[in-house]
PDB file of C-alpha atoms in Angstrom:
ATOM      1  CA  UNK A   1      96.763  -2.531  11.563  1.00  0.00           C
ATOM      2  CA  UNK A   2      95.814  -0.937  14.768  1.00  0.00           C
ATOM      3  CA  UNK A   3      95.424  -3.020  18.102  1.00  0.00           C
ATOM      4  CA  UNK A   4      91.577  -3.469  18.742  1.00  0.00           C
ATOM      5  CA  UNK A   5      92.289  -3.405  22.744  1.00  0.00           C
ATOM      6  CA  UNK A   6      94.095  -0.215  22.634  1.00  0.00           C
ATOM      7  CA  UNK A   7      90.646   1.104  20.281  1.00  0.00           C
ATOM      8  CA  UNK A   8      88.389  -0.230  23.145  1.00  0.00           C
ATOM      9  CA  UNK A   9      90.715   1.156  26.159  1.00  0.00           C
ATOM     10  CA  UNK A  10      91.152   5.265  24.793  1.00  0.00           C
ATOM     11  CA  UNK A  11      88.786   7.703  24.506  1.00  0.00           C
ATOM     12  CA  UNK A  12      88.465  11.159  23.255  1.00  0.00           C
ATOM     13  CA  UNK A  13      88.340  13.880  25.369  1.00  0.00           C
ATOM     14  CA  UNK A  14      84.932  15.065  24.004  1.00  0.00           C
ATOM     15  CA  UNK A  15      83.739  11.702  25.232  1.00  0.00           C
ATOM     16  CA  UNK A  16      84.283  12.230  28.757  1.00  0.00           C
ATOM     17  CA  UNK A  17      82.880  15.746  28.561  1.00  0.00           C
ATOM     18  CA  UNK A  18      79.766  14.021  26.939  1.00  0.00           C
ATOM     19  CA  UNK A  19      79.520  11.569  29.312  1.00  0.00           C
ATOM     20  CA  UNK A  20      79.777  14.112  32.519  1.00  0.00           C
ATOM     21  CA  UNK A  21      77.069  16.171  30.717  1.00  0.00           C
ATOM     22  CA  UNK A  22      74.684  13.546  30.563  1.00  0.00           C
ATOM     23  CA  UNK A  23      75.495  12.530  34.393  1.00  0.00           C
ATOM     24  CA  UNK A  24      75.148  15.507  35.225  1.00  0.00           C
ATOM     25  CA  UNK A  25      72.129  15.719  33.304  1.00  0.00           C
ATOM     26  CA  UNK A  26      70.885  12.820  34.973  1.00  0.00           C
ATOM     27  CA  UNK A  27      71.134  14.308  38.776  1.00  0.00           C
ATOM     28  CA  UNK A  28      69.520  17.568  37.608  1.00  0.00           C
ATOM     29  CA  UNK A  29      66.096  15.182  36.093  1.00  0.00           C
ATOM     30  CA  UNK A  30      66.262  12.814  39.263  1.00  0.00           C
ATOM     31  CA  UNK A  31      66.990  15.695  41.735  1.00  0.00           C
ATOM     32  CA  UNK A  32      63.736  17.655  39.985  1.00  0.00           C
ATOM     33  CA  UNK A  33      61.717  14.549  40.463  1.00  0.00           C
ATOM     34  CA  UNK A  34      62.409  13.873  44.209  1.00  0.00           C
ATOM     35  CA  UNK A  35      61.715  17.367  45.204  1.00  0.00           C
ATOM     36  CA  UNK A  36      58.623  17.110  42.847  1.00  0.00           C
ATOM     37  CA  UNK A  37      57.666  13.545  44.904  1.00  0.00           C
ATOM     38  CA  UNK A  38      58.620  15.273  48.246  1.00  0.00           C
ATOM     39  CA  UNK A  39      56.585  18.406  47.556  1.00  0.00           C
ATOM     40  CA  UNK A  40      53.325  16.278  46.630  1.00  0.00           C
ATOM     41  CA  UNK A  41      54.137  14.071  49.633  1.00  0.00           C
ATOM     42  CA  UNK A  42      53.877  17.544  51.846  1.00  0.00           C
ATOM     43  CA  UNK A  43      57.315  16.303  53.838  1.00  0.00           C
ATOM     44  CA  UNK A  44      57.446  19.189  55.505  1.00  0.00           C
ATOM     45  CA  UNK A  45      55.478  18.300  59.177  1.00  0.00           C
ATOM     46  CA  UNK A  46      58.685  18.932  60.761  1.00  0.00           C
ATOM     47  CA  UNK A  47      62.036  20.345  60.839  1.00  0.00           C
ATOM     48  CA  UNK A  48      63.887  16.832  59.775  1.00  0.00           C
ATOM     49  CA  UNK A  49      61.235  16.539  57.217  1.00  0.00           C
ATOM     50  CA  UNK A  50      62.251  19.791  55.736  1.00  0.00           C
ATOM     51  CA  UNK A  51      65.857  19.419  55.164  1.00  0.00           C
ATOM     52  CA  UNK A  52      65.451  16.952  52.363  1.00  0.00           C
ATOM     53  CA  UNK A  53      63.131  19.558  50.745  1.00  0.00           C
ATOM     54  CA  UNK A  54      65.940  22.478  51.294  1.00  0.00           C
ATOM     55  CA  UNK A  55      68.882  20.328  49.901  1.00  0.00           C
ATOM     56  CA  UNK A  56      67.729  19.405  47.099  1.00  0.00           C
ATOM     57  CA  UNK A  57      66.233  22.744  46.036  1.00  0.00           C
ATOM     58  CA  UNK A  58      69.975  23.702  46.517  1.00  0.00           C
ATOM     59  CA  UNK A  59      70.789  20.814  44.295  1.00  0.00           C
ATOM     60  CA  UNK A  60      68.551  21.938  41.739  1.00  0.00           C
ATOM     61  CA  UNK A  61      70.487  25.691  41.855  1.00  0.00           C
ATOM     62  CA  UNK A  62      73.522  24.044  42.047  1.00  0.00           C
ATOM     63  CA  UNK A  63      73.112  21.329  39.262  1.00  0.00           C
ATOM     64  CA  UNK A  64      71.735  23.703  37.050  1.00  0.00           C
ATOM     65  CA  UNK A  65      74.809  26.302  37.027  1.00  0.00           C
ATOM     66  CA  UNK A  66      77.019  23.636  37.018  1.00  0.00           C
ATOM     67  CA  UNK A  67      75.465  21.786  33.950  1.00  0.00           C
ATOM     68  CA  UNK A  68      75.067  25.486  32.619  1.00  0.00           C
ATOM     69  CA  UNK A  69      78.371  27.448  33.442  1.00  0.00           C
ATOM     70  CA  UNK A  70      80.941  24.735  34.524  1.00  0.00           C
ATOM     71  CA  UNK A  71      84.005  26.447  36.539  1.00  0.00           C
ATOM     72  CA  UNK A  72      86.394  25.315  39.870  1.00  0.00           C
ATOM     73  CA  UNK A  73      83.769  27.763  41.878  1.00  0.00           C
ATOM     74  CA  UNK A  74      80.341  25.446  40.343  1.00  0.00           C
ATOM     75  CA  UNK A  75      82.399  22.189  40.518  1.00  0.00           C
ATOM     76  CA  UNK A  76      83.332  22.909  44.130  1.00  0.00           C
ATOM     77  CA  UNK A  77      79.785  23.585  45.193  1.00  0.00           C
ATOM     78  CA  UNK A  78      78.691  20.981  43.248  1.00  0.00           C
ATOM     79  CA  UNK A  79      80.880  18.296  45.473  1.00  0.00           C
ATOM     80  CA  UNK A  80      79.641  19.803  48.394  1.00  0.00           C
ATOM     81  CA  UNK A  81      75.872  19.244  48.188  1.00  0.00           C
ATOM     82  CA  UNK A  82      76.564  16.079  46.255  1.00  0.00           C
ATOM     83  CA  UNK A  83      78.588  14.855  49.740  1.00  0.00           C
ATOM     84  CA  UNK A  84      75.029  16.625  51.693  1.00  0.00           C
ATOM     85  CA  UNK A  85      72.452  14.208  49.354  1.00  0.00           C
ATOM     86  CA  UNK A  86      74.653  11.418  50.456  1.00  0.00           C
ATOM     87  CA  UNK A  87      75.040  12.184  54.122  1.00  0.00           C
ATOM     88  CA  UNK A  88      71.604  13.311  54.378  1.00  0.00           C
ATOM     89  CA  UNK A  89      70.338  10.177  52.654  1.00  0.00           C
ATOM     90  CA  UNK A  90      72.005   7.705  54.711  1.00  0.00           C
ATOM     91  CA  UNK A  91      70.350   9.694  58.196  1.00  0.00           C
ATOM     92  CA  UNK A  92      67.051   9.693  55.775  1.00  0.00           C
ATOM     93  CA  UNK A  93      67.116   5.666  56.104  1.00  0.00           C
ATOM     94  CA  UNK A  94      67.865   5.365  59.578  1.00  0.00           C
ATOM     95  CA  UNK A  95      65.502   7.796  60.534  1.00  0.00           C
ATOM     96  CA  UNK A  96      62.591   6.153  58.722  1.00  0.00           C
ATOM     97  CA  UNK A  97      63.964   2.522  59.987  1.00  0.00           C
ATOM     98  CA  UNK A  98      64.147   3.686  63.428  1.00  0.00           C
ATOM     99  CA  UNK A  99      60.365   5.814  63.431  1.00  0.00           C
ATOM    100  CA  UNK A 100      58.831   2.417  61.598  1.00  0.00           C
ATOM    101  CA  UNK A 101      61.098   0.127  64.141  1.00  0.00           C
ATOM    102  CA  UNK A 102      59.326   2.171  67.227  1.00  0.00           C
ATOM    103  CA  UNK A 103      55.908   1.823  66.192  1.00  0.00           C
ATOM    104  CA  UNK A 104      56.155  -1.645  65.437  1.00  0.00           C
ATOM    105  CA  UNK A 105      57.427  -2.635  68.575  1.00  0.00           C
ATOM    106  CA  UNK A 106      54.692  -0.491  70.662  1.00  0.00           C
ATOM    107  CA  UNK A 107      51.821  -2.635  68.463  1.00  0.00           C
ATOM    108  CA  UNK A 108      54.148  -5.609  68.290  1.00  0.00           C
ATOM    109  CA  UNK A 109      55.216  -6.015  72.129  1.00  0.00           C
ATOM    110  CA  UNK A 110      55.474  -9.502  72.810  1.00  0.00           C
ATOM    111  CA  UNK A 111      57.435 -10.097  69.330  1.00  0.00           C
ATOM    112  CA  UNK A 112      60.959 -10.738  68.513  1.00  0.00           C
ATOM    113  CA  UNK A 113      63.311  -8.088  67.946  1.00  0.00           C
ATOM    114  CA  UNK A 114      64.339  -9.607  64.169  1.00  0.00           C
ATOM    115  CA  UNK A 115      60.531 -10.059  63.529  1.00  0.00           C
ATOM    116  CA  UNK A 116      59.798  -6.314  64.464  1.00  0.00           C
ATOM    117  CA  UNK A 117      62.801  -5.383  62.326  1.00  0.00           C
ATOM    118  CA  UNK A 118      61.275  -7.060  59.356  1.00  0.00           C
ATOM    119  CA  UNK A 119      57.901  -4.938  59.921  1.00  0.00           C
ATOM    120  CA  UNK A 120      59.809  -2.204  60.547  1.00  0.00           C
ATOM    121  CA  UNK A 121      61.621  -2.657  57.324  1.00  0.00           C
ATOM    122  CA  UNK A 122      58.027  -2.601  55.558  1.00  0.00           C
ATOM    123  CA  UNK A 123      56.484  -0.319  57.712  1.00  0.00           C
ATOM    124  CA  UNK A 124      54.370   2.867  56.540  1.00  0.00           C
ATOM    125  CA  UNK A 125      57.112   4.824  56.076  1.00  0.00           C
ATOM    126  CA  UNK A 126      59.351   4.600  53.333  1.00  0.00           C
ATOM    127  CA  UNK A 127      62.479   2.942  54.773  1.00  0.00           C
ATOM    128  CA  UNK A 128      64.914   2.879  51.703  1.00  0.00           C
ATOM    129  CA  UNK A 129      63.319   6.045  49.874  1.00  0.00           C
ATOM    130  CA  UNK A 130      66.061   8.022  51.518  1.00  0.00           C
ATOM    131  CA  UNK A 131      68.309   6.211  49.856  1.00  0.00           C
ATOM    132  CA  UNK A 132      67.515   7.922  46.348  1.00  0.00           C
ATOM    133  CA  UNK A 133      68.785  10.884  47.899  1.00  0.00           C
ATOM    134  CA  UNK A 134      72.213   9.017  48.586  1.00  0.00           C
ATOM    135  CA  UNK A 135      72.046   7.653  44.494  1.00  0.00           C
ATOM    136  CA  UNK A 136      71.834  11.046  43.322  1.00  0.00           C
ATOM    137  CA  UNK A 137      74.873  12.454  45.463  1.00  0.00           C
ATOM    138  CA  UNK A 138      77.014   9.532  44.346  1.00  0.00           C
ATOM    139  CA  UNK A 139      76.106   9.598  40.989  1.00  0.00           C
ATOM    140  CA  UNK A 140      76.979  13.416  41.377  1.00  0.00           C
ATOM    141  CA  UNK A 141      79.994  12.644  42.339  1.00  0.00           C
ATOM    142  CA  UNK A 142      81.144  10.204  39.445  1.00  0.00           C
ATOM    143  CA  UNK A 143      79.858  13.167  37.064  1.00  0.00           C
ATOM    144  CA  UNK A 144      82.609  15.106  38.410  1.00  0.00           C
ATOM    145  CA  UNK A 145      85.622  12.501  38.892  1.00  0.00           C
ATOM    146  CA  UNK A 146      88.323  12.819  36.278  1.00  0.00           C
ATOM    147  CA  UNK A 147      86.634   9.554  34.287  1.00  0.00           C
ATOM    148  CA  UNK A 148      89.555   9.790  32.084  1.00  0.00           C
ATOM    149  CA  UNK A 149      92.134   8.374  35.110  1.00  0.00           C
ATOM    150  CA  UNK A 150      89.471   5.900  36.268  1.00  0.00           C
ATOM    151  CA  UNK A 151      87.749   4.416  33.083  1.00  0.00           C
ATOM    152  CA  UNK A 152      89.238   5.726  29.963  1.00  0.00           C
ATOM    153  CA  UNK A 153      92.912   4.648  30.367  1.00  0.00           C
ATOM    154  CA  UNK A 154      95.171   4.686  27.342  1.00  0.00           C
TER     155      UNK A 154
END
């Protein structure tokens, strides 16, 4: 009779591959629909509002071979921009905290500091969109981790 915890705890390698395909899968659709969201949002004005734009166009290229033609060369490339969304989404939120947090305390002068924070944390731009970009790089990265070592343990 076989053990129903050792049944629950392996996995077949053609699992894992599945499951990194779909992750993968799932950067490729959510890095297509930020670009898509950025484009129609015309961030672009300036040259910080442009590098969101230009990384994930290269996450697009990237994703795409690697979901397409996995090799050490893709999967290397792939880690790289997936550490870029990350970095470049964490700067994303502090730079729209900080623009909202200045505006709000020009109009909001006499306030203080913690109730100008809260504006600024609902201000008019976007404070946590950024933070999609930071999702997608992590998310990126679990595609590629060896899943077998961290969740499919025999």
């Amino acid at each position: 009779m076989a053990d129903s915890s050792s049944a629950s705890t392996s996995c077949d390698p053609t699992d894992a591959s599945l499951l990194r395909r779909a992750l993968r899968a799932l950067v490729l659709f959510g890095t297509t629909g930020l670009f898509a969201e950025l484009v129609l949002l015309e961030h672009w004005h300036d040259s910080t509002q442009a590098i969101p734009l230009a990384l994930l166009a290269m996450a697009l290229a990237v994703t795409g071979l690697h979901v397409v033609s996995p090799t050490r060369r893709s999967a290397w490339l792939f880690q790289r921009v997936m550490g870029a969304l990350v970095i470049v989404g964490a700067l994303g939120v502090i730079l729209h905290l900080r623009g909202n947090f200045e505006f709000e305390r020009e109009i909001l002068s006499d306030r203080a500091q913690g109730s100008i924070l809260l504006r600024a944390l609902q201000g008019a731009t976007p404070t946590l969109a950024p933070g999609a970009l930071l999702q997608l790089g992590l998310l990126g990265w679990i595609a590629d981790a060896d899943l077998r070592r961290f969740i499919f343990r025999s």
